[in-house]
Tab-separated table of C-alpha atoms in Angstrom:
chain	number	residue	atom	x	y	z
A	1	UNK	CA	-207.234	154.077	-129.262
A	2	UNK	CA	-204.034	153.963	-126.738
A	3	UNK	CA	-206.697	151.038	-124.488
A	4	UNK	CA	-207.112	149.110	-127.485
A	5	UNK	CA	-203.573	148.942	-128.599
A	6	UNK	CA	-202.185	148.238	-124.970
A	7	UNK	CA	-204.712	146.004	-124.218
A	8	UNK	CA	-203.101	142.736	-125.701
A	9	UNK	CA	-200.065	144.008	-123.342
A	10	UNK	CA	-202.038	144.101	-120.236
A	11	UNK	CA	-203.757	140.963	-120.631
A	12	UNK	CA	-200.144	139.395	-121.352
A	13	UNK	CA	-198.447	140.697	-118.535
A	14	UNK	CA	-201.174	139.723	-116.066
A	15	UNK	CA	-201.575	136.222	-117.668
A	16	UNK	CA	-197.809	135.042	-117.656
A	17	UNK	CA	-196.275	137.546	-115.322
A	18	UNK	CA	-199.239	139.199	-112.391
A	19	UNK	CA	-200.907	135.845	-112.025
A	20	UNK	CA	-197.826	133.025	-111.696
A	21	UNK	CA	-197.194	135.744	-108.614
A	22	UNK	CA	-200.082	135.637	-107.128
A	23	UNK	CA	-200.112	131.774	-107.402
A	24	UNK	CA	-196.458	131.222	-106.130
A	25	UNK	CA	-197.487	133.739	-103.384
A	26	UNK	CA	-201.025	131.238	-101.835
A	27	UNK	CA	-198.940	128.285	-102.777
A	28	UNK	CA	-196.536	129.690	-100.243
A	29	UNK	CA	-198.563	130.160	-97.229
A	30	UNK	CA	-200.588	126.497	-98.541
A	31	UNK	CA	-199.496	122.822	-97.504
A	32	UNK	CA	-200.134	120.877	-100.660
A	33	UNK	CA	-199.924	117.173	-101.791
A	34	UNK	CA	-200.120	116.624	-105.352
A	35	UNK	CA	-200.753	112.928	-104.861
A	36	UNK	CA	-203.349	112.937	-102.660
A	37	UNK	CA	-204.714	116.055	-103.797
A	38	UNK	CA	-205.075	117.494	-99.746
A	39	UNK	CA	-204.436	121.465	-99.118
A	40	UNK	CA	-204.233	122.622	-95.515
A	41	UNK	CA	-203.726	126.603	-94.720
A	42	UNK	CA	-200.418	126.831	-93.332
A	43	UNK	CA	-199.742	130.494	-93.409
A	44	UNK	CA	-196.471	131.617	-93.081
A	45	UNK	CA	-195.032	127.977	-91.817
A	46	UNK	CA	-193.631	127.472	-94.675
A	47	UNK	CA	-191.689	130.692	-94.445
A	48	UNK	CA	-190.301	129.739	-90.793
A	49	UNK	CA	-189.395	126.379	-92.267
A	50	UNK	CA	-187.469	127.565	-95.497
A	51	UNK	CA	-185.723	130.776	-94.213
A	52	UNK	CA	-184.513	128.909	-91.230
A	53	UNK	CA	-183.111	126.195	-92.801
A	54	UNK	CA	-179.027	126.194	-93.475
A	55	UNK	CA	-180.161	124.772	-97.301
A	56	UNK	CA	-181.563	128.178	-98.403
A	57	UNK	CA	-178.815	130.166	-97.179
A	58	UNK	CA	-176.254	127.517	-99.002
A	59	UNK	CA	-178.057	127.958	-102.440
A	60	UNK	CA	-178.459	131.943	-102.129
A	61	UNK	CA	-174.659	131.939	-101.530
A	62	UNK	CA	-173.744	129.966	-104.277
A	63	UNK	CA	-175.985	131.575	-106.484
A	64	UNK	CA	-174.741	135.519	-105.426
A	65	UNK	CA	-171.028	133.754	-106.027
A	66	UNK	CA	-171.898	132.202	-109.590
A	67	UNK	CA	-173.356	135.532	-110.369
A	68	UNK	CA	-170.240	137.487	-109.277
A	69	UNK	CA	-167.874	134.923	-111.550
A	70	UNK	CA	-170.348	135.160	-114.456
A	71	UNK	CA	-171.548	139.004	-115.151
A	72	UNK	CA	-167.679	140.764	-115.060
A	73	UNK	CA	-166.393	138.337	-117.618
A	74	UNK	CA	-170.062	138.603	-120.122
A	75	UNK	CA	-169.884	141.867	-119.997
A	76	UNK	CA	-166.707	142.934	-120.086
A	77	UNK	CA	-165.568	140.146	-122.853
A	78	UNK	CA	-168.708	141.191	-124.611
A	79	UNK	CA	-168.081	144.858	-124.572
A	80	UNK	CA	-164.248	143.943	-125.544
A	81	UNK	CA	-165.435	141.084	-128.875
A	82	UNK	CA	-168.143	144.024	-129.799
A	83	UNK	CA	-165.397	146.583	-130.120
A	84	UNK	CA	-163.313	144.654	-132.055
A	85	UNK	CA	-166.108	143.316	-134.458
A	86	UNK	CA	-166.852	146.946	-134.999
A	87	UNK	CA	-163.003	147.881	-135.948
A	88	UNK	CA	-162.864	144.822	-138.220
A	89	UNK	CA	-165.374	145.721	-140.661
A	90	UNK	CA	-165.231	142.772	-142.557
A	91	UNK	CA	-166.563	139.466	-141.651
A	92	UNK	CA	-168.029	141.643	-139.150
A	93	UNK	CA	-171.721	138.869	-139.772
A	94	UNK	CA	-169.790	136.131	-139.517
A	95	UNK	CA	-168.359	136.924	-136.639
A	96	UNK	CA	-171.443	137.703	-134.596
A	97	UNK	CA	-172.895	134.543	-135.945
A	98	UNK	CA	-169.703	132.805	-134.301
A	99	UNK	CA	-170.501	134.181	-131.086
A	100	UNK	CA	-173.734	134.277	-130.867
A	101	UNK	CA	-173.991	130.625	-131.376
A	102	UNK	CA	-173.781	129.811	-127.452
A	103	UNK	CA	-176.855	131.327	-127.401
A	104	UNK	CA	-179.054	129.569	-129.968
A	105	UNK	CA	-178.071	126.595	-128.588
A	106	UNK	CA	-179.850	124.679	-125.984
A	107	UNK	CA	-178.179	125.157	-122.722
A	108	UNK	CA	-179.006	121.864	-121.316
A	109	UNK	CA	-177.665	119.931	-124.608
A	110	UNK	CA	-174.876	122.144	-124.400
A	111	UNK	CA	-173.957	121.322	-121.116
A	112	UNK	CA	-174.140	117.570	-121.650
A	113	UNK	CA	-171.236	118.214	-123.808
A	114	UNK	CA	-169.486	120.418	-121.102
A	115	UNK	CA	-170.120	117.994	-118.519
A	116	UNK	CA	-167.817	115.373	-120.941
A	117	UNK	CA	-164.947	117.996	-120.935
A	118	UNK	CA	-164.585	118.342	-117.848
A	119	UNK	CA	-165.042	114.708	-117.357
A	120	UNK	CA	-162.228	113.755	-114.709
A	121	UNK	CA	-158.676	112.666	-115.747
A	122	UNK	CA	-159.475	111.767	-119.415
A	123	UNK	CA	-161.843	115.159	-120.630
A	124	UNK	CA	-160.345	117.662	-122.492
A	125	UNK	CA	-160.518	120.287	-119.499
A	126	UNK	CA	-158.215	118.268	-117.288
A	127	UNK	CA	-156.241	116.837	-120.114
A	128	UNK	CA	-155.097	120.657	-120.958
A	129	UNK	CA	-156.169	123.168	-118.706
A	130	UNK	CA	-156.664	120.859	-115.501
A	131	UNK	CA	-152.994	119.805	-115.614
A	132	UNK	CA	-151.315	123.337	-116.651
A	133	UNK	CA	-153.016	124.405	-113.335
A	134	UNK	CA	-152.745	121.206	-111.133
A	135	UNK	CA	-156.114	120.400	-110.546
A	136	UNK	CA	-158.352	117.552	-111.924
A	137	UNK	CA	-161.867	116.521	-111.430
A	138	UNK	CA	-163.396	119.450	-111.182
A	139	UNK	CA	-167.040	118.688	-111.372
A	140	UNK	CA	-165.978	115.954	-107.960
A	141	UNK	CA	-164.620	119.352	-106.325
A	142	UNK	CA	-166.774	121.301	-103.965
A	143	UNK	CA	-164.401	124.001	-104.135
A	144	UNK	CA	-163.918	124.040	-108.303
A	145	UNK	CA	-167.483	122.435	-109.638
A	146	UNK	CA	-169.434	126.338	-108.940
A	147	UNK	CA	-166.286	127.787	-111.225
A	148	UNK	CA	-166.946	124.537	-113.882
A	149	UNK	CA	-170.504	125.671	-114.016
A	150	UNK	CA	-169.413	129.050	-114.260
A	151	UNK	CA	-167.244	129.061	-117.121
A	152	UNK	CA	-169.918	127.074	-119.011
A	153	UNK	CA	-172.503	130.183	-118.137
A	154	UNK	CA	-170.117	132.805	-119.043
A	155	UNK	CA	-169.473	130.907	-122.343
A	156	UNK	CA	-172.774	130.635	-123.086
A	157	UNK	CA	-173.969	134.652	-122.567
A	158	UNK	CA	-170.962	136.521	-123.579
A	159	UNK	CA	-173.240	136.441	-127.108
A	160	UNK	CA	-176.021	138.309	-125.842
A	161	UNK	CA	-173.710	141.024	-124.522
A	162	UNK	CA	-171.853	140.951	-127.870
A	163	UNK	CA	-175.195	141.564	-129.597
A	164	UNK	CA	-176.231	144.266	-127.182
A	165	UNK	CA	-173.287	146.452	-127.252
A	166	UNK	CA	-173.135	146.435	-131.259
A	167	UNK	CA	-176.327	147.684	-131.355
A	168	UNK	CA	-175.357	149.722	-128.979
A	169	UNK	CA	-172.171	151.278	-131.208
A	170	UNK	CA	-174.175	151.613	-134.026
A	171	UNK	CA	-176.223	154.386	-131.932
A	172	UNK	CA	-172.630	155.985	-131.716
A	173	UNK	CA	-172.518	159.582	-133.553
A	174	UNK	CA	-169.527	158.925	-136.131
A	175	UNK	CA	-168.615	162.732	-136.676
A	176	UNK	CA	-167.922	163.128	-132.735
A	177	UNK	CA	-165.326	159.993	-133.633
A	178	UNK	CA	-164.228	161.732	-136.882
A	179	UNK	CA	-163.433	164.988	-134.506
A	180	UNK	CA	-161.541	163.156	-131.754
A	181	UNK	CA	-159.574	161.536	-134.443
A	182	UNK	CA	-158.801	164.867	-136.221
A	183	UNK	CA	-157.650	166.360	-132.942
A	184	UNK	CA	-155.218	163.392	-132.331
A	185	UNK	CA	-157.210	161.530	-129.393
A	186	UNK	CA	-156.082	158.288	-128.448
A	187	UNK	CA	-158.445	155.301	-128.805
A	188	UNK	CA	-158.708	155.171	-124.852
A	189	UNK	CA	-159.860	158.816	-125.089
A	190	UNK	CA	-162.142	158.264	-127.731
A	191	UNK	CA	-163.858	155.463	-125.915
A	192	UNK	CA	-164.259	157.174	-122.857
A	193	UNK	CA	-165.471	160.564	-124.299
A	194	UNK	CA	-167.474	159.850	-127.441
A	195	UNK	CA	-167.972	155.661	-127.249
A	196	UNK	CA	-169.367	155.305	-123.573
A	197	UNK	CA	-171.800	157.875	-123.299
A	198	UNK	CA	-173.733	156.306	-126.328
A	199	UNK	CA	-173.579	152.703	-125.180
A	200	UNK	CA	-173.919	153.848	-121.612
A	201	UNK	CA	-178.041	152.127	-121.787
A	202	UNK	CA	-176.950	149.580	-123.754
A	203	UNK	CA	-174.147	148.838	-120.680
A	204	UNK	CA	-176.950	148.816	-118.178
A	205	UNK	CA	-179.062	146.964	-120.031
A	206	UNK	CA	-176.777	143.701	-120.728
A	207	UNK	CA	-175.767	144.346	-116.873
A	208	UNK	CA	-179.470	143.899	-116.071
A	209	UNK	CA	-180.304	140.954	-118.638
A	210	UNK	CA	-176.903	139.074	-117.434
A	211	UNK	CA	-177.598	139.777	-113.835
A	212	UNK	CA	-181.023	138.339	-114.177
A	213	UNK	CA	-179.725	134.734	-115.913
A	214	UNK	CA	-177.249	134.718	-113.984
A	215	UNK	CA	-179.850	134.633	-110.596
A	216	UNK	CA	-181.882	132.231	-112.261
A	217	UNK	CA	-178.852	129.688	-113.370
A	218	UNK	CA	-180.702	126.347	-114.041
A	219	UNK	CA	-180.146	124.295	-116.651
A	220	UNK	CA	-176.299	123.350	-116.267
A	221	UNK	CA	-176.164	123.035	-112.754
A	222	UNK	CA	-178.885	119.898	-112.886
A	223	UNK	CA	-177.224	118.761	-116.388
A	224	UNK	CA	-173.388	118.864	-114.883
A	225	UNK	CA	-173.774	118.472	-111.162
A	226	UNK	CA	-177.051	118.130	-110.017
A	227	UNK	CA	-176.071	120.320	-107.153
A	228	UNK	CA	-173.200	118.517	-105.837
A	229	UNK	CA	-171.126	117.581	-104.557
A	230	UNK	CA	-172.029	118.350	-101.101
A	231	UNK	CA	-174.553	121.060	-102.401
A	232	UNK	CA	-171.464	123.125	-103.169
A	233	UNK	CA	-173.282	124.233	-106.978
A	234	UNK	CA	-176.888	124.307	-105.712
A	235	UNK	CA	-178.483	127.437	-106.438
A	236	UNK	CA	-182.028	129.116	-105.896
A	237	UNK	CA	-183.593	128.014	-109.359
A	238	UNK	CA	-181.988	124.105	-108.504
A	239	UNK	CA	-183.373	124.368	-104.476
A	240	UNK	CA	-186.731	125.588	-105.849
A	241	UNK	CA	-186.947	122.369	-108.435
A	242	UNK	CA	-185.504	120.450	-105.880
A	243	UNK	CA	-188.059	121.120	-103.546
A	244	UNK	CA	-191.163	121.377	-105.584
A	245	UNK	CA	-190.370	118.657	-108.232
A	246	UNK	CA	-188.648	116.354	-106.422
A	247	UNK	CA	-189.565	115.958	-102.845
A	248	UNK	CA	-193.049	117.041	-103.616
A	249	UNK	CA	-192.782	119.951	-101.454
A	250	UNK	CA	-194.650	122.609	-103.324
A	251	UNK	CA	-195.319	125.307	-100.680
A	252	UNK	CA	-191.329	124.816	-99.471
A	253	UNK	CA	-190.172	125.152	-103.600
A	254	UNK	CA	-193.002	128.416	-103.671
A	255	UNK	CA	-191.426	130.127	-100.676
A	256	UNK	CA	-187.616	129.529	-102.475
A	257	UNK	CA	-189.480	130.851	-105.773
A	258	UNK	CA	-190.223	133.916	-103.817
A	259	UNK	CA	-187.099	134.448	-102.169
A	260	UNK	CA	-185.766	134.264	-105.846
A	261	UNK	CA	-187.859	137.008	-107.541
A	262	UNK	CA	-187.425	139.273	-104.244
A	263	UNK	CA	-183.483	138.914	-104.880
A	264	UNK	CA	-183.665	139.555	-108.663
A	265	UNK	CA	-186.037	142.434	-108.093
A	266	UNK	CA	-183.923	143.921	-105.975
A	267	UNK	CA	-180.869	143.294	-107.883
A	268	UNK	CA	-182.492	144.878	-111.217
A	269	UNK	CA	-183.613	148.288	-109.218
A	270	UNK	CA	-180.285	148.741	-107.744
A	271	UNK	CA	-178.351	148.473	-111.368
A	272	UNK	CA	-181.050	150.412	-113.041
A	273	UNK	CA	-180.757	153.425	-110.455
A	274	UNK	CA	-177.165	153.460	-110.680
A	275	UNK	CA	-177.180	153.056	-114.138
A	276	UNK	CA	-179.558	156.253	-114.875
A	277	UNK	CA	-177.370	158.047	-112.482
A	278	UNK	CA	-174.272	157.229	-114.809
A	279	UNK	CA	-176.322	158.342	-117.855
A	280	UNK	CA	-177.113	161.849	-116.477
A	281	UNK	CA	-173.321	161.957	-115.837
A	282	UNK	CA	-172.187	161.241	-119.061
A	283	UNK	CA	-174.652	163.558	-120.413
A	284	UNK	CA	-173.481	166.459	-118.637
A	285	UNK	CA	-169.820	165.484	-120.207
């Protein structure tokens, strides 16, 4: 009985998750033209060819640095809008409608529109923001475009981390609230001893599900910048387009595909480890 109702499982997760692995993995060590249709062995060439060259090492940069301007703000501005829909009450559905918005949208329509504020010297960004701070054009900046694309990412997944961590708080026992109230505990104190402990999975979870966009960023960085200027805002997902899609390269784009998952892999295991080290904690409080 358990075969038979797992089996549609298995037979998903080898067709869409086992199997594109397998492929990216012979594509890697393969020398493939799609035009003329020619594979050659290669082995691990490829690998020499991409993990000595100063382009991988560029995008895995900028992609660890868009992650680490990205995850603190979703998370923590999620945690923050999901605490305050909860005290509000009212308008409470409205409200997560409102934010999570960003993430019904498409991303790459969406960042069309981005793109056009923070079109230089007469978008909205630079307009307001650009000249309170002093700087303009920041899509033409190799030191401000990553940040641009940032902001656009954080905008668009502090919704998911808003919808997390309310279903986290409704998991939240309300007569352990009712008794730190009745003994006078301050709303710091009650978050820390009663409110954490319950969304502590649903924490590690948005940490994971944020971390793992966030590794993967895409969509804006080919809609706003296309990896410029100067490869400044090209990232592992862009390299691994730009090397299978457009110069044809499909072992090179397999072997950055590769380096990706290893990296989010990784990345996942670590925050899961710590994070079921953090629930055992707050259990024992």
């Amino acid at each position: 009985m358990t075969a038979t109702l797992l089996g549609p499982a298995y037979v998903f997760l080898i067709a869409f998750v086992v199997l594109p692995i397998l492929v990216v993995g012979v594509l890697a060590m393969l020398d493939f033209d799609p035009l003329s249709q020619q594979t050659s062995f290669v082995g691990l060439d490829n690998w020499r060819r991409i993990l000595g060259s100063a382009e991988l090492w560029k995008a895995t940069g900028n992609t660890l640095v868009y992650t680490a301007l990205t995850v603190p703000v979703e998370v923590i501005l999620g945690l923050v809008i999901a605490l305050a829909i909860r005290a509000a009450g009212r308008g409470a559905g409205l409200w997560r409608t409102v934010y999570f918005a960003p993430v019904a949208a498409t991303l790459a329509a969406m960042s069309v529109v981005w793109r056009w504020i923070f079109y230089p010297q007469v978008g909205v960004f630079d307009e307001t923001i650009g000249r309170l701070v002093g700087h303009e054009g920041w899509l033409g900046s190799t030191t401000l475009a990553l940040p641009a694309v940032a902001i656009v990412g954080s905008w668009a997944g502090v919704g998911s981390c808003v919808v997390m961590f309310l279903a986290g708080l409704s998991n939240v026992p309300a007569h352990l609230e009712d008794a730190a109230r009745m003994d006078r505990a301050g709303a710091w104190h009650r978050f820390w001893s009663v409110i954490w402990p319950a969304i502590g999975p649903a924490a590690t979870f948005a940490l994971v599900i944020t971390t793992r966009d966030s590794l993967r960023v895409y969509d804006q960085v080919r809609v706003m910048t296309d990896g410029g200027p100067e490869q400044s805002t090209s990232t592992l997902s862009f390299t691994a387009w730009q090397r299978g899609v457009s110069y044809l390269d499909i072992g090179g784009g397999s072997v950055v595909n590769a380096v990706l998952l290893v990296l989010v892999l990784i990345t996942v295991a670590v925050q899961l480890r710590l994070g079921r080290r953090q629930w055992d904690e707050d259990g024992r409080r």
